[in-house]
Short mmCIF file of C-alpha atoms and ligand atoms in Angstrom, two decimals:
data_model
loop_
_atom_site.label_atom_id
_atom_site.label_comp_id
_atom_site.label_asym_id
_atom_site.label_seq_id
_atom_site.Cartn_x
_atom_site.Cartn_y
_atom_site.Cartn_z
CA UNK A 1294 -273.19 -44.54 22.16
CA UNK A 1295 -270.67 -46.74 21.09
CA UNK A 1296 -269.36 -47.59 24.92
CA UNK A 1297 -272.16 -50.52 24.71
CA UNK A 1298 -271.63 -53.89 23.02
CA UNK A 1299 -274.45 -55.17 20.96
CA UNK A 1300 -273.10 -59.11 21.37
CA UNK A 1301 -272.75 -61.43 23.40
CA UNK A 1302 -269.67 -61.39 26.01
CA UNK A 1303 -267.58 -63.01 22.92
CA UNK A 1304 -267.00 -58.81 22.07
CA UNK A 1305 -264.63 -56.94 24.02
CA UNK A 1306 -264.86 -53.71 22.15
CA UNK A 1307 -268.08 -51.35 20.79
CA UNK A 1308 -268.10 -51.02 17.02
CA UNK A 1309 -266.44 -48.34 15.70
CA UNK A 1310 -269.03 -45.36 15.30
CA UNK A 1311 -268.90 -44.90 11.95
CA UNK A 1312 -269.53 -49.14 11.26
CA UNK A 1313 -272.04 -48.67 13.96
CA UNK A 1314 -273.58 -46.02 11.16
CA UNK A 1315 -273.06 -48.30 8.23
CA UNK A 1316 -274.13 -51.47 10.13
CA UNK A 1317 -277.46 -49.81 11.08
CA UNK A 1318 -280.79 -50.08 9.12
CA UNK A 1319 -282.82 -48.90 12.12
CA UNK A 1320 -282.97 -45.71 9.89
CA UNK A 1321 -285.40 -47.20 7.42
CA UNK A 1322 -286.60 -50.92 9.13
CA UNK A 1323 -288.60 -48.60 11.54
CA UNK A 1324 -290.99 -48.74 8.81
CA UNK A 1325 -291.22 -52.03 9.71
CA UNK A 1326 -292.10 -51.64 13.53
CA UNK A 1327 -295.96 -52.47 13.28
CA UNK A 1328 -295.45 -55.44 11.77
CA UNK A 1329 -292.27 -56.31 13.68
CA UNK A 1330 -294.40 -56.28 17.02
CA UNK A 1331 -297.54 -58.45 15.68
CA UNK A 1332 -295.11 -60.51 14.47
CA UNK A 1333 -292.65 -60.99 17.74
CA UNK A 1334 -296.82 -61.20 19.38
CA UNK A 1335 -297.48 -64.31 17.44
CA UNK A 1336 -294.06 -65.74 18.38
CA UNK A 1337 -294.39 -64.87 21.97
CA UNK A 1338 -298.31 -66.37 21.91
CA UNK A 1339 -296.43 -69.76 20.73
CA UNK A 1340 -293.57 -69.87 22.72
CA UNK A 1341 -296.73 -69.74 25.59
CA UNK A 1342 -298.74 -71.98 24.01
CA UNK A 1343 -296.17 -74.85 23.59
CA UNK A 1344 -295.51 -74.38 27.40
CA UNK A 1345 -291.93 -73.03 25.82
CA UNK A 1346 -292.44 -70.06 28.07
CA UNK A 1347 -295.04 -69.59 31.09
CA UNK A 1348 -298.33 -68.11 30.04
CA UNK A 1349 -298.05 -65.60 32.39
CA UNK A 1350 -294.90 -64.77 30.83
CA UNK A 1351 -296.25 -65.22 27.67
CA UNK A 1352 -298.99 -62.33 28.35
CA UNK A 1353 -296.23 -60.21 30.04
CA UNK A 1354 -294.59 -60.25 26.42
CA UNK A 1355 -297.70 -59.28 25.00
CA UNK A 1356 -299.02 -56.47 26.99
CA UNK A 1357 -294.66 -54.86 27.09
CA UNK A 1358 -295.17 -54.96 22.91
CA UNK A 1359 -298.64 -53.92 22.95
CA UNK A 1360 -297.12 -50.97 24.88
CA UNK A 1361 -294.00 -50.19 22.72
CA UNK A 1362 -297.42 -50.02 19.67
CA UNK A 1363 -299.00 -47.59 21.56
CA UNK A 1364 -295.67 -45.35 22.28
CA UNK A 1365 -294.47 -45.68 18.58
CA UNK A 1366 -298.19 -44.06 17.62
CA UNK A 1367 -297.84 -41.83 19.59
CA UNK A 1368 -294.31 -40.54 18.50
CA UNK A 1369 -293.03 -41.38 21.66
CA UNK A 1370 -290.47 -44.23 20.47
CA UNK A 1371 -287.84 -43.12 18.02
CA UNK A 1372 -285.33 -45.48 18.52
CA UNK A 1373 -281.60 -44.10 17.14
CA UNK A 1374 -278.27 -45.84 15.87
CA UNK A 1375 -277.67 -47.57 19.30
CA UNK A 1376 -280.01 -49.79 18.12
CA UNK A 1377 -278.92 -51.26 15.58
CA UNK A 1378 -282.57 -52.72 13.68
CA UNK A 1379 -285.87 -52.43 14.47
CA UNK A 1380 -285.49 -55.56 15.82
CA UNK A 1381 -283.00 -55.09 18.67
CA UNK A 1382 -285.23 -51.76 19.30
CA UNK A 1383 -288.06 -53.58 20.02
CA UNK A 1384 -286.11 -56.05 22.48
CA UNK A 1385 -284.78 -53.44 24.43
CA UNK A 1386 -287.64 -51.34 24.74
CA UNK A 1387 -289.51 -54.80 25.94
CA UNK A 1388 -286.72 -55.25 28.45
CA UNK A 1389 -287.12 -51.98 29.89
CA UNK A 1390 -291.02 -52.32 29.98
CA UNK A 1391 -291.34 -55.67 31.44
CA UNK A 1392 -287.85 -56.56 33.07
CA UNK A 1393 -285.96 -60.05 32.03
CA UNK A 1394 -288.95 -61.48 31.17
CA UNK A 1395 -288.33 -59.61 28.03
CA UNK A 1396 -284.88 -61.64 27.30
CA UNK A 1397 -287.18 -64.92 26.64
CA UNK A 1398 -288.85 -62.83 23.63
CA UNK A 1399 -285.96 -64.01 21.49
CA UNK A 1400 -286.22 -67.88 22.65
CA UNK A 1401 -286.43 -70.38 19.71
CA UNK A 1402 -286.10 -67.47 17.04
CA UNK A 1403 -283.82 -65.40 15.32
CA UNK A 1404 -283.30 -61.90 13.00
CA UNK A 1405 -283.20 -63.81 10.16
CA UNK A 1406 -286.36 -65.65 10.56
CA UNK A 1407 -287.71 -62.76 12.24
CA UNK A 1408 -287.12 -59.95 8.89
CA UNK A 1409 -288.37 -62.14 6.72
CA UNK A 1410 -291.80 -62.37 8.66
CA UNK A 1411 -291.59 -58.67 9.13
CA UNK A 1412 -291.07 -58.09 5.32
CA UNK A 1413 -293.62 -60.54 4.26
CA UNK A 1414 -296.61 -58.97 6.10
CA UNK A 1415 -295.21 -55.80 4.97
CA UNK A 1416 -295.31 -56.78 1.93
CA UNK A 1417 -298.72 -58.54 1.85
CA UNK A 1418 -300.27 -54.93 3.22
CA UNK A 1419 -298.65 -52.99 0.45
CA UNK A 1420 -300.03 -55.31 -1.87
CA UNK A 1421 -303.43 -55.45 -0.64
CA UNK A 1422 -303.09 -51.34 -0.73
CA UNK A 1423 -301.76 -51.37 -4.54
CA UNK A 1424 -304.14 -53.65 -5.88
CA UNK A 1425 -307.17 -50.69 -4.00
CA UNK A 1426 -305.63 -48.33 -5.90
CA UNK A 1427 -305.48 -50.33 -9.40
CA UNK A 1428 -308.97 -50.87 -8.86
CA UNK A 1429 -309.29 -46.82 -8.57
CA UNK A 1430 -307.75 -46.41 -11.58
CA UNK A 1431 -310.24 -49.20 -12.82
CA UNK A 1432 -313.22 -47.20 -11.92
CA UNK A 1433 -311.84 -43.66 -13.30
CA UNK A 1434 -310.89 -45.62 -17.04
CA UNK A 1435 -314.09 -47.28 -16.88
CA UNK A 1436 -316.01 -44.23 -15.81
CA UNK A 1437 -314.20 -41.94 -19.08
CA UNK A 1438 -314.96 -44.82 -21.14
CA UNK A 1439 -318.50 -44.39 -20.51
CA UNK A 1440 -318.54 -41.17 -21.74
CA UNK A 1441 -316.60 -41.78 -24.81
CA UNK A 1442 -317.51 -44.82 -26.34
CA UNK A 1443 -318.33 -42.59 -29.68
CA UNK A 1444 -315.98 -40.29 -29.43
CA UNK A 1445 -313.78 -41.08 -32.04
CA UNK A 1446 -309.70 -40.79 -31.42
CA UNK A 1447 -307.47 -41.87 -34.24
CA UNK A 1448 -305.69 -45.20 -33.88
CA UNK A 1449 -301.42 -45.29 -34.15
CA UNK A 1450 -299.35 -47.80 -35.58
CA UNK A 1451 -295.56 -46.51 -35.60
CA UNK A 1452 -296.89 -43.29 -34.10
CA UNK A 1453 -298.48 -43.05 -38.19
CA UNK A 1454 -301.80 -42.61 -38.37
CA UNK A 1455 -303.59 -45.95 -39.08
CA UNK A 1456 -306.52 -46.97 -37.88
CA UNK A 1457 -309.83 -44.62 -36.11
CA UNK A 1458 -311.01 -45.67 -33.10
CA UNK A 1459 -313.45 -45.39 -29.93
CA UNK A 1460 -312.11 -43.85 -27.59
CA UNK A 1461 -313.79 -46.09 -25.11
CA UNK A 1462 -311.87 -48.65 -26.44
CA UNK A 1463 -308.27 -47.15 -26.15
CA UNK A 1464 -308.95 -46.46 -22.40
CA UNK A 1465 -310.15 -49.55 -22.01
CA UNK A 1466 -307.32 -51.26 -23.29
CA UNK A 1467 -305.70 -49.71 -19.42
CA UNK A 1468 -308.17 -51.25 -17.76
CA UNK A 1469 -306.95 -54.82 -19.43
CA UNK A 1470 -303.35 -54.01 -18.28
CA UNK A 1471 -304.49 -52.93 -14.91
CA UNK A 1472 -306.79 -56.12 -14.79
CA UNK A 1473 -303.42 -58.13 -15.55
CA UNK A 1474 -301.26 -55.94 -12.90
CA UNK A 1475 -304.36 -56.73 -10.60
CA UNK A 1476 -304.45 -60.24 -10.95
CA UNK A 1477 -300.81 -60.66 -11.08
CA UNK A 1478 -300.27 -58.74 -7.72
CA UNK A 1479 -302.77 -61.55 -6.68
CA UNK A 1480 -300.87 -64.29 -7.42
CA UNK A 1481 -297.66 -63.50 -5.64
CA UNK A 1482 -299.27 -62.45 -2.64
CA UNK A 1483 -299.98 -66.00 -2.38
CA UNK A 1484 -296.33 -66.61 -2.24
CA UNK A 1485 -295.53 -63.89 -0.13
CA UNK A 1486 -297.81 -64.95 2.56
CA UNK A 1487 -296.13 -67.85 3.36
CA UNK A 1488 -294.56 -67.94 7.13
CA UNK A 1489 -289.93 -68.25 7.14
CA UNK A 1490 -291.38 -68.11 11.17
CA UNK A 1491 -289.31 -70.61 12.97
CA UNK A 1492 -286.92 -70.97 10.32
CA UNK A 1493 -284.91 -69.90 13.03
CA UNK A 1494 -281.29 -68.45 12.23
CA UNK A 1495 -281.02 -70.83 9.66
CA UNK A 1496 -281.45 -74.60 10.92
CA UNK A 1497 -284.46 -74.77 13.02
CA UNK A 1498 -284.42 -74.46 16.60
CA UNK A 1499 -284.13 -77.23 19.12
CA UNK A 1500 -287.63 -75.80 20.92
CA UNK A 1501 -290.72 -77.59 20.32
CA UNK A 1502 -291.90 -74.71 18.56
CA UNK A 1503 -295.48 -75.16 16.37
CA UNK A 1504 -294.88 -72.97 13.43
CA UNK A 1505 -298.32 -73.22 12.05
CA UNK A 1506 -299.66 -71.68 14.85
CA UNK A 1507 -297.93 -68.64 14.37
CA UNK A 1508 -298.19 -68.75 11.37
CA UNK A 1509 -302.00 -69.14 11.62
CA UNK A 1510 -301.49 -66.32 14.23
CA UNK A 1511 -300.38 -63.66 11.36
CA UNK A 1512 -302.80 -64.96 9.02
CA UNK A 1513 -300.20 -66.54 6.49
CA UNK A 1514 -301.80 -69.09 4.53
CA UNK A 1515 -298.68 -71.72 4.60
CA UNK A 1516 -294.82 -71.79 6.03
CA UNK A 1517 -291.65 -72.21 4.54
CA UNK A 1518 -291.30 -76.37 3.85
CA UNK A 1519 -287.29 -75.86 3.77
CA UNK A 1520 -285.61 -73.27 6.82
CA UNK A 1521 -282.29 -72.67 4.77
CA UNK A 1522 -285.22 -71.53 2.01
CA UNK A 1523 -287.25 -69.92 4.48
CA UNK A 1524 -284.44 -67.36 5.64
CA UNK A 1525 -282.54 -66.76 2.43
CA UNK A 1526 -285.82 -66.44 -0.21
CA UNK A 1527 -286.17 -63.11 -1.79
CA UNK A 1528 -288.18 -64.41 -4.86
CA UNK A 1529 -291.42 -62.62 -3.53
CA UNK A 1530 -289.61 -59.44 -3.04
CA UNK A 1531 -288.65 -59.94 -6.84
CA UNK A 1532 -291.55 -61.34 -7.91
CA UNK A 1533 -293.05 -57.77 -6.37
CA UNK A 1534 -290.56 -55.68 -7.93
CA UNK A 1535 -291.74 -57.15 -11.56
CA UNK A 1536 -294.94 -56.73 -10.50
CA UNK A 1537 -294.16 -52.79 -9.66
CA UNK A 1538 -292.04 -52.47 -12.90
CA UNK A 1539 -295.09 -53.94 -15.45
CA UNK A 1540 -297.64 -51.56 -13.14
CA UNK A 1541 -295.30 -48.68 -14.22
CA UNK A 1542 -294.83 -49.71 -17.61
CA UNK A 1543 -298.56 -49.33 -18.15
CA UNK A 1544 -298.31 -45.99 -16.37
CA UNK A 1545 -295.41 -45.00 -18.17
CA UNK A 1546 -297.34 -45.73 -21.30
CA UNK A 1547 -300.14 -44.04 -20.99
CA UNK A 1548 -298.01 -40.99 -19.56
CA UNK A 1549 -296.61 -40.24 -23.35
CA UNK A 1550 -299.70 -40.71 -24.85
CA UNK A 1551 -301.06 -37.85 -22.51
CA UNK A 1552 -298.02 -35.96 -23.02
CA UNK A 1553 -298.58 -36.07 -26.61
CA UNK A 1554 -302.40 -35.59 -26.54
CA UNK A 1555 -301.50 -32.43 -24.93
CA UNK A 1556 -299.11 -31.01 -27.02
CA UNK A 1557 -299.58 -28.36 -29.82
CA UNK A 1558 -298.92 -30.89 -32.46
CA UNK A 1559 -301.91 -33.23 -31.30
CA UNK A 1560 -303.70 -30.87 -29.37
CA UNK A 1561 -306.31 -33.86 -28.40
CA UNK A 1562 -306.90 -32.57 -24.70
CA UNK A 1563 -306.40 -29.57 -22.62
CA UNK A 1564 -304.80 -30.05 -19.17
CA UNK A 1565 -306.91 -28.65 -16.16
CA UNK A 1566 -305.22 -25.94 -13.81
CA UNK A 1567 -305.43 -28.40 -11.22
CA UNK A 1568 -303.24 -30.80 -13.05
CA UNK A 1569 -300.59 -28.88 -15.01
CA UNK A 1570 -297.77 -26.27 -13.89
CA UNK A 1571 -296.30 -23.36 -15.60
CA UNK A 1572 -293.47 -22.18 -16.88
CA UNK A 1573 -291.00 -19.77 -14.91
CA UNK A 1574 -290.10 -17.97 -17.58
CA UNK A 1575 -292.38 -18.99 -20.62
CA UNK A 1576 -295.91 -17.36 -20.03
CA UNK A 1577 -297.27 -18.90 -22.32
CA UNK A 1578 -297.14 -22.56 -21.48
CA UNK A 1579 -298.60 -25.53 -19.50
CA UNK A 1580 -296.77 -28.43 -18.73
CA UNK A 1581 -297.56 -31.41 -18.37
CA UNK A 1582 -295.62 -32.54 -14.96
CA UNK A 1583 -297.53 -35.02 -13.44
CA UNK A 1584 -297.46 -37.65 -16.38
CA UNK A 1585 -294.09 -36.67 -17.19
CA UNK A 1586 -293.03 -37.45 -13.26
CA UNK A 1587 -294.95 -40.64 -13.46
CA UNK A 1588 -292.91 -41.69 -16.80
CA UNK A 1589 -289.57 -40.60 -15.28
CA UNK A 1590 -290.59 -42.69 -12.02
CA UNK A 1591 -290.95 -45.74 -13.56
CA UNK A 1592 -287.09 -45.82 -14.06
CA UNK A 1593 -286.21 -45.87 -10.26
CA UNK A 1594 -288.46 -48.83 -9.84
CA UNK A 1595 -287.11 -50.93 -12.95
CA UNK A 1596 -283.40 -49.97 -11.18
CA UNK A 1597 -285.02 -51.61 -7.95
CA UNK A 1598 -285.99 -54.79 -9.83
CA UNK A 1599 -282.54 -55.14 -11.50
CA UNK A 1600 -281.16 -54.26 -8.01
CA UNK A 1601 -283.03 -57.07 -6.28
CA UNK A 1602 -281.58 -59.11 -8.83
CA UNK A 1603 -278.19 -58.32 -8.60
CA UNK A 1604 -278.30 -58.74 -5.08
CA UNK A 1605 -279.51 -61.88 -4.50
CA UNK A 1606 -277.75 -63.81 -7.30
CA UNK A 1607 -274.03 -64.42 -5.54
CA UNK A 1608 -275.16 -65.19 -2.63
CA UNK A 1609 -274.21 -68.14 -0.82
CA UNK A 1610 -277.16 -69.79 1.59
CA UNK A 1611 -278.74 -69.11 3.90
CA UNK A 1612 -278.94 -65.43 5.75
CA UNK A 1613 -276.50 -62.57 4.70
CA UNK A 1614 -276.15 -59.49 5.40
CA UNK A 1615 -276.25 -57.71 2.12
CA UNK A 1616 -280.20 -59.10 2.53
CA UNK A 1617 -280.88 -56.15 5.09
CA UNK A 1618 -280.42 -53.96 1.57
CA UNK A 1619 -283.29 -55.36 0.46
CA UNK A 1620 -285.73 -53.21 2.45
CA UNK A 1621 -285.44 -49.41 0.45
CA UNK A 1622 -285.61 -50.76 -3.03
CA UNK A 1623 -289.18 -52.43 -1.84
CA UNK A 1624 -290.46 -49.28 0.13
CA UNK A 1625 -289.23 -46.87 -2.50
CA UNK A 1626 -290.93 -49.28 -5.00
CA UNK A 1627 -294.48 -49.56 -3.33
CA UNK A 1628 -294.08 -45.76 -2.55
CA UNK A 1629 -293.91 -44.43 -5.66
CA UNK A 1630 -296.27 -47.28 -7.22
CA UNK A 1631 -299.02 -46.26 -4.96
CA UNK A 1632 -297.92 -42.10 -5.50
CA UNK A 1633 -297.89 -42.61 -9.47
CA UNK A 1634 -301.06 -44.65 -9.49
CA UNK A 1635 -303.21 -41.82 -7.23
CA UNK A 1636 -301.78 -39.13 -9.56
CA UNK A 1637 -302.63 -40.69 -12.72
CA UNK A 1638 -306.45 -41.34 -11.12
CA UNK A 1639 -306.81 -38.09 -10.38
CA UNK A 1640 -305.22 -36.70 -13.74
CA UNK A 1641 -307.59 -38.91 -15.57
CA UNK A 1642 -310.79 -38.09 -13.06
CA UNK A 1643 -310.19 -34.02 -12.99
CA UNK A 1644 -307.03 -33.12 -14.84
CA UNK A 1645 -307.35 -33.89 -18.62
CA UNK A 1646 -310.62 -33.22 -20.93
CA UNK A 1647 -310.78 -34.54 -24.32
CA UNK A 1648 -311.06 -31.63 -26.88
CA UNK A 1649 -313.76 -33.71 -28.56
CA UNK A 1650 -314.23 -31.49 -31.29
CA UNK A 1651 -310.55 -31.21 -32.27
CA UNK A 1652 -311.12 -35.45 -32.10
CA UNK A 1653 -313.59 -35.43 -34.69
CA UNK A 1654 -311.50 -33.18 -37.37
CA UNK A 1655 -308.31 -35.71 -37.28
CA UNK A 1656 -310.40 -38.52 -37.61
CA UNK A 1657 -311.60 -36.62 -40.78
CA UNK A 1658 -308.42 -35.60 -42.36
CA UNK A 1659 -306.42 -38.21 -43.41
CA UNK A 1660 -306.50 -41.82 -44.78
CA UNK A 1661 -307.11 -44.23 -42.02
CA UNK A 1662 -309.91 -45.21 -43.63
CA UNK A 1663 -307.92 -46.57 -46.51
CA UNK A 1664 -308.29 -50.45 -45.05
CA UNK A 1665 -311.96 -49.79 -45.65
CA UNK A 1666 -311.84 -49.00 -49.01
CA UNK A 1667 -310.11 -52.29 -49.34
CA UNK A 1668 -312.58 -54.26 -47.30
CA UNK A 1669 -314.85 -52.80 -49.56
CA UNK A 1670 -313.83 -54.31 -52.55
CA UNK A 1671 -312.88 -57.69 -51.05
CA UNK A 1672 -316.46 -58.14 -49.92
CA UNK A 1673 -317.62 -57.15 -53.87
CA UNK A 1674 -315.26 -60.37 -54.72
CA UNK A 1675 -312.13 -58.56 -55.40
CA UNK A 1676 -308.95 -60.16 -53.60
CA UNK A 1677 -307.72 -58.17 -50.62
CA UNK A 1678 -304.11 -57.78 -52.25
CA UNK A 1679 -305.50 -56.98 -55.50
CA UNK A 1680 -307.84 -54.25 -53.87
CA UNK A 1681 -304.69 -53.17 -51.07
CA UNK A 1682 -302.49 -52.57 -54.04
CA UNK A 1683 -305.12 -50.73 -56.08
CA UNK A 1684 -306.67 -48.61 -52.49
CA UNK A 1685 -302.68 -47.38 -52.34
CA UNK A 1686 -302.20 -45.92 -55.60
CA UNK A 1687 -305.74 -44.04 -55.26
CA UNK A 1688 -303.89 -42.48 -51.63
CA UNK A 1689 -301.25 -41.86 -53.96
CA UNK A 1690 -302.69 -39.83 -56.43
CA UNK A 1691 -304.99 -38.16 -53.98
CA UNK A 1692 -301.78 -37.30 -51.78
CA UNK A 1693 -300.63 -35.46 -55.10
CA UNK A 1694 -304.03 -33.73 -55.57
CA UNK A 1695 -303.82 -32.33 -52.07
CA UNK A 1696 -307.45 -33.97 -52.05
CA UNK A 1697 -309.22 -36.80 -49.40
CA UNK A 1698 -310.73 -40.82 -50.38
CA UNK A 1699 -314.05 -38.82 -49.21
CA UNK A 1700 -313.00 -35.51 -52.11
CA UNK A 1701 -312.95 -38.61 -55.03
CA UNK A 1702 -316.59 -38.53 -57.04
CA UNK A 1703 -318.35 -41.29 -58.10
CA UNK A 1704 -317.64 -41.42 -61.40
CA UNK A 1705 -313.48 -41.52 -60.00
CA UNK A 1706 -314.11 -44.37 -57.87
CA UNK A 1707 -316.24 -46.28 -60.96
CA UNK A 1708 -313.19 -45.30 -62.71
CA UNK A 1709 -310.76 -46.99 -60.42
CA UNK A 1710 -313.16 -50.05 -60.64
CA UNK A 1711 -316.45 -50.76 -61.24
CA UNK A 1712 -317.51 -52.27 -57.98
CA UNK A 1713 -317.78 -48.97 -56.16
CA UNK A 1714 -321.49 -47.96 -55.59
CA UNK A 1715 -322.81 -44.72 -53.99
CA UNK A 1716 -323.02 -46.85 -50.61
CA UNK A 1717 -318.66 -46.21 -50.76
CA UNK A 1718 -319.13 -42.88 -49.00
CA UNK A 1719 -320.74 -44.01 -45.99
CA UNK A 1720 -318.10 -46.79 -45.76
CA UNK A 1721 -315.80 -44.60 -45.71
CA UNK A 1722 -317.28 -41.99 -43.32
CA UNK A 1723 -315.02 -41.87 -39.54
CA UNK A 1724 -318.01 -43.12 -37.58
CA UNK A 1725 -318.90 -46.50 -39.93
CA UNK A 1726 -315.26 -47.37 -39.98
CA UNK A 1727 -315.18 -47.49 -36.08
CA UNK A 1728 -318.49 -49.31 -35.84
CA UNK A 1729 -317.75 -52.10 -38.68
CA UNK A 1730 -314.43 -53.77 -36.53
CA UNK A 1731 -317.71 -55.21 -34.74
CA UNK A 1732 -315.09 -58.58 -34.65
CA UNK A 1733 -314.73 -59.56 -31.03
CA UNK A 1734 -312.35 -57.43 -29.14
CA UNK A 1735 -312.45 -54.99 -31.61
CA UNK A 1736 -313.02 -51.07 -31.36
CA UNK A 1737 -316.98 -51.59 -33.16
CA UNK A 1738 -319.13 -49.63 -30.81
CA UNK A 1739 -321.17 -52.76 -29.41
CA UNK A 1740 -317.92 -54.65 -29.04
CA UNK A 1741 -317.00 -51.47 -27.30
CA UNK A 1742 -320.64 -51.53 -25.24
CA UNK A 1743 -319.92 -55.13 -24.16
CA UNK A 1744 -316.40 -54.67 -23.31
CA UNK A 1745 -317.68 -52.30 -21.07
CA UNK A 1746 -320.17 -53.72 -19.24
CA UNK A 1747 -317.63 -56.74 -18.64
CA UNK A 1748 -315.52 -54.08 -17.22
CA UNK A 1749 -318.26 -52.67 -14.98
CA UNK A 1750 -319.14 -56.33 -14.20
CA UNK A 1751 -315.44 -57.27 -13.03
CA UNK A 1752 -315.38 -53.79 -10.66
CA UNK A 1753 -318.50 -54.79 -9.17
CA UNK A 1754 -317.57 -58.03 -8.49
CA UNK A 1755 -315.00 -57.61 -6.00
N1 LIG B 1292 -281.28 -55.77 10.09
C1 LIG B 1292 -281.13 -57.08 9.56
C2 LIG B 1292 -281.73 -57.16 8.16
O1 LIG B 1292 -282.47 -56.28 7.85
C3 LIG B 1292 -281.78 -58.07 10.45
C4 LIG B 1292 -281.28 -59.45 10.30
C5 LIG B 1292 -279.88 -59.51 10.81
N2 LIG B 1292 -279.41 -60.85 10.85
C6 LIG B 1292 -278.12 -61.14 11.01
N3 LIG B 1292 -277.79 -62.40 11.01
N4 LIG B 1292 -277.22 -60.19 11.15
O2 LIG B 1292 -281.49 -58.04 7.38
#
């Protein structure tokens, strides 16, 4: 294996085996193949179409990487070590197919240019793919939120009890962060689709290439202004990675709050059989893997991003080597995005249901409605921080008593001042306290109605 030079005639030796080993990304660039051979297509259609090659060679290019497609699909090309990188695969697979002709492949190009073309349309697939499966997660939120817009959950601040709300409304707030991680996934696909094609090793090339046609060829909606830029720019890769680390945030996020929903303490849903394991040893419980996997995942990817980081911030222009490392952390990253964003649609579609009775008891036993007994007063005249400070020592002495704001009788609240009316229970009750934070945004159920027709509106849209 190692009897064969790579080089050019400048080597007298083969590398030694175990270099050849660590010098090799074949072992994970072969996920690359596909778009390795539409983009060496593109390059060959140009070097034809400038009159760089002949056409007929040009088309002999073609139909010898058309070929290596079909033998790759059909497990038939499993290139090993030898090669070196996908790339060098490729070229010698062409050779054998078509004869020399396949030596002119290479003309007026060179790895460099040619893996960051590869990783770009990569790249833009994976995004395209992500961004699908945001939009499933879209439809599932959206479709729970449908259901629940009065089901009333209680609202956190500091993980205390503060405020109830719609349930509709805390799903929804996912859908805004998906929206974001949509949109955002958007924008640097712009950037990523932009052609380092005939950036050539580093320089340019003295052919008379036409970059915009291949670049028009592969569907890229601009090229690389600078060639030292266009072989040595990692920003999209980085720009993905933050991307992938904000997606799994949100997952991440919503991951503890199932994880507490479902716990004893909360007890707010009950995990389905289909979406929980057991215990080995504990008979009695269910677990909630699949959002706890999803929460531990996000780590790898935020250890890609800071990777990507680390790796490009030394280095010297234009191509080096340390660049081929870039290729795991952004597979591994859109691999377990896409993985964590299918489980948590299907956990949300069929896994977890809201134990709605349960829902309506904690809304009902404690003092979140304290702010309204407040608002209360302030709209009889009183100043808020006048009727805050007086609303606390009422909780205060009803903590004491063991007793609710709903337990207090009329003639207590008179007591505490004479604004109160009758009218002070219904303010008071779960349900009104949702439905009067009608302000915009807010969890009021026809705040909550609109939001969600917006929501519907955006899905459809696309
Ligand atoms: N396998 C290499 C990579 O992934 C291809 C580019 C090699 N270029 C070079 N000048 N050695 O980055």
């Amino acid at each position: 294996m190692t009897e064969k030079k790579t080089w050019s005639d400048r080597f007298e030796t083969a590398l030694h085996p175990a270099i050849a080993r660590f010098n090799a990304s074949i072992g994970f660039d072969i996920e690359l193949i596909e778009y390795d051979l539409t983009g060496s297509i593109a390059h060959a259609k140009m070097l034809a179409h400038t009159g760089i090659i002949s056409k007929e060679e040009g088309q002999q290019l073609v139909t010898g990487l058309e070929q290596i497609r079909r033998e790759y699909q059909e497990g038939n090309f499993t290139p090993g070590i030898d090669a070196e990188d996908v790339h060098f695969a490729v070229e010698r697979r062409l050779t054998e197919l078509v004869g020399d002709v396949g030596k002119k492949l290479h003309t007026a190009r060179s790895r460099n240019d040619q893996v960051g073309t590869d990783i770009r349309l990569y790249l833009r697939a994976e995004i395209d793919e992500i961004r699908e499966k945001l939009r499933e997660f879209q439809q599932i939120l959206v479709e729970l939120a449908e259901e629940n817009v009065e089901t009333l959950i209680p609202g956190y601040t500091h993980l205390q009890r503060a405020q109830p709300l719609s349930l509709a409304h805390h799903l929804l707030a996912y859908f805004q962060m998906a929206q974001r991680d949509w949109q955002r996934l958007g924008e640097i696909r712009v950037r990523t689709n932009t052609s380092p094609l005939g950036c050539g090793a580093l320089a340019g090339t003295t052919f008379p290439i036409d970059r915009h046609y291949s670049a028009a060829q592969l569907g890229f909606d601009g090229i690389y202004q600078n060639s030292l830029d266009g072989v040595s720019d990692r920003d999209f890769a980085i720009e993905f990675l933050c991307a992938a680390s904000i997606i799994m945030v949100h997952l991440s996020r919503l991951s503890e709050e199932v994880i507490l929903w479902s716990s004893q303490e909360f007890n707010f849903v009950t995990l389905k059989d289909s979406c929980a394991t057991g215990s080995s040893i504990m008979p009695q419980k269910k677990n909630p893997d699949v959002p706890e996997l999803i929460r531990g995942k996000s780590g790898r990817v935020f250890g890609h991003l800071q990777g990507m980081l680390v790796l490009m911030k030394g280095l010297p222009l234009a191509y080096n080597k340390d660049l081929q490392d870039d290729k795991e952390a952004i597979f591994d990253s859109v691999k377990t995005v896409k993985a964590c964003l299918e489980a948590m649609t299907i956990l949300l579609g069929e896994g977890i249901e809201f134990r709605k009775e349960r829902l309506a008891e904690a809304v009902a036993e404690d003092f979140s409605n304290a702010t309204d007994v407040a608002d209360y007063l302030a709209t009889k005249g009183v100043p808020f921080r006048e009727a805050y400070n007086l609303v606390g020592k009422v909780v205060k002495t009803s903590l004491a008593a063991g007793k609710l704001l709903k337990d207090l009788t009329i003639s207590q609240w008179k007591e505490l001042h004479p604004s109160f009316e009758e009218d002070i229970y219904d303010a008071i009750a779960p349900r009104q306290v949702v439905a009067a934070r009608n302000s915009y945004g807010g969890t009021g159920f026809d705040q909550v109605r609109e939001a969600l027709v917006k929501a519907q509106n955006t899905l459809s849209s696309d």
